[in-house]
XYZ file of C-alpha atoms in Angstrom:
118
model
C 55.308 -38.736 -29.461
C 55.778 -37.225 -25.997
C 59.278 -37.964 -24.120
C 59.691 -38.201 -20.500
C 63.134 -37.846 -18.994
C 64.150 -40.552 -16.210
C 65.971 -39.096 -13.024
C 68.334 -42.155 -12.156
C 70.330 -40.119 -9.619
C 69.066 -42.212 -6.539
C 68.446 -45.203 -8.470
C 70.415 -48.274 -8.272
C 71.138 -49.441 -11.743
C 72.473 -52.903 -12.416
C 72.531 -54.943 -15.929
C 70.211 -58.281 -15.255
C 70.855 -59.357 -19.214
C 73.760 -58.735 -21.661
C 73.347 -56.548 -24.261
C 71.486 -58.398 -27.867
C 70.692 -56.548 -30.552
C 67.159 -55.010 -31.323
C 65.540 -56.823 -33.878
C 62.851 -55.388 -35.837
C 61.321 -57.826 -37.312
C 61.133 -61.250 -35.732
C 59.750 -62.935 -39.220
C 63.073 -61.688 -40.729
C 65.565 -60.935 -38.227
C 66.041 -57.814 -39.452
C 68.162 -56.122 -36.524
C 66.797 -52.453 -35.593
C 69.289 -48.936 -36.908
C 68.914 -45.987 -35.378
C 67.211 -43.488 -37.520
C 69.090 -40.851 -36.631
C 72.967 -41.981 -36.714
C 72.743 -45.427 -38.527
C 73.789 -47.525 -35.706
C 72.692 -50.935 -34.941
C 70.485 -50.524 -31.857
C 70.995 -52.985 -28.683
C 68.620 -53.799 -25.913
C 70.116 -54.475 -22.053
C 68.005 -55.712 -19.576
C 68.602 -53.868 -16.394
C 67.256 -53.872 -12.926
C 66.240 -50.535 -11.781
C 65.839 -49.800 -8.017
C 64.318 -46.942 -6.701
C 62.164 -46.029 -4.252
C 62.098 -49.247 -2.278
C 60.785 -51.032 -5.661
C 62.636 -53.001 -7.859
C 61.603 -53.634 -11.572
C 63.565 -55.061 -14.725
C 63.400 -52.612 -17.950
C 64.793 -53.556 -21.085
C 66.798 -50.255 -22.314
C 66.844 -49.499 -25.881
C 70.937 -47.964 -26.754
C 72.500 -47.499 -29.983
C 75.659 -50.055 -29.995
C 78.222 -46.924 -29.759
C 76.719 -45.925 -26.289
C 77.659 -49.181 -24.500
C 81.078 -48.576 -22.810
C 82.672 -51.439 -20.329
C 82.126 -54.853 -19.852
C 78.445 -55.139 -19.656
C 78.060 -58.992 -17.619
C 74.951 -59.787 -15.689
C 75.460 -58.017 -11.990
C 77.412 -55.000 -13.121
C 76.667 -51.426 -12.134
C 75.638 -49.084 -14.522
C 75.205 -45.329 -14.984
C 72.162 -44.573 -17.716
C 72.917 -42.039 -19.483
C 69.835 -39.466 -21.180
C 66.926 -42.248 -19.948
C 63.758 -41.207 -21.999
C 60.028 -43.320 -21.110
C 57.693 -43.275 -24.137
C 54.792 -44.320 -23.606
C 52.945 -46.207 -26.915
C 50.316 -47.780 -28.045
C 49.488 -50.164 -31.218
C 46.564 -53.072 -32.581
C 48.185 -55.910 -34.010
C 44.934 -58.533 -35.114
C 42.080 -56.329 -33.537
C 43.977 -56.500 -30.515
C 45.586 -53.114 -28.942
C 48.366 -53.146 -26.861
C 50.466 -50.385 -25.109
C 53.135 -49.971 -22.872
C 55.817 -47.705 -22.289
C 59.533 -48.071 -24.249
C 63.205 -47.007 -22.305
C 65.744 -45.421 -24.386
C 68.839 -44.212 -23.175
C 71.475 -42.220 -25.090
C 74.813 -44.492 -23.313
C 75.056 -47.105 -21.028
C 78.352 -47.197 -19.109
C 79.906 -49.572 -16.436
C 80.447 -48.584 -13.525
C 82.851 -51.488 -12.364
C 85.558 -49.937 -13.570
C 85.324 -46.637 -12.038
C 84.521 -48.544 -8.794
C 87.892 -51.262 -8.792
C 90.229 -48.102 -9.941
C 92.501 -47.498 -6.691
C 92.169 -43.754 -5.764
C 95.319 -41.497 -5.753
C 96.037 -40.449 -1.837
């Protein structure tokens, strides 16, 4: 499935939703692992602003990539942002869209309120 990497370097990142957990499957509640390391995979809501548009994405993370306190309003730094764009039929019905993953999501609120040596 083809990845496309995300330049955030003159976007304005801010979390709009704390971090849940993925869940897989919605019947179950089965919460979504990474396939790769095992981790429990989170989604956060942020709003992205770039280019004089503003949109909400919901980023996919594993839970080992979300540093700081993640509350609604703080600023964030995304960290390897992927799109992938995909595509399924679910009762003769296809859908498609495109899916956010991001290897970290950080806070910046901290880096921000630290006083700077003069």
């Amino acid at each position: 499935m083809r990845q496309i990497p995300v330049d955030t370097s003159t976007a304005t990142v801010m979390v709009a939703k704390n971090p849940q957990p993925k869940v897989k499957d919605r019947r179950t509640g089965e919460i979504a692992m990474d396939a790769e390391s095992g981790a429990k995979l989170m989604t956060v809501d942020v709003m992205f602003a770039a280019n004089d548009e503003v949109e909400i994405l919901s980023i996919t993370v594993p839970e080992p990539g979300i540093s700081g306190e993640l509350a609604m309003g703080t600023p964030v730094a995304l960290t390897g942002l992927i799109a992938r764009p995909w595509e399924n039929e679910f009762n003769g019905q296809k859908r498609h869209g495109i899916a956010f993953r991001a290897v970290a999501v950080t806070s910046l609120a901290a880096a921000a309120s630290t006083p700077k040596a003069a």
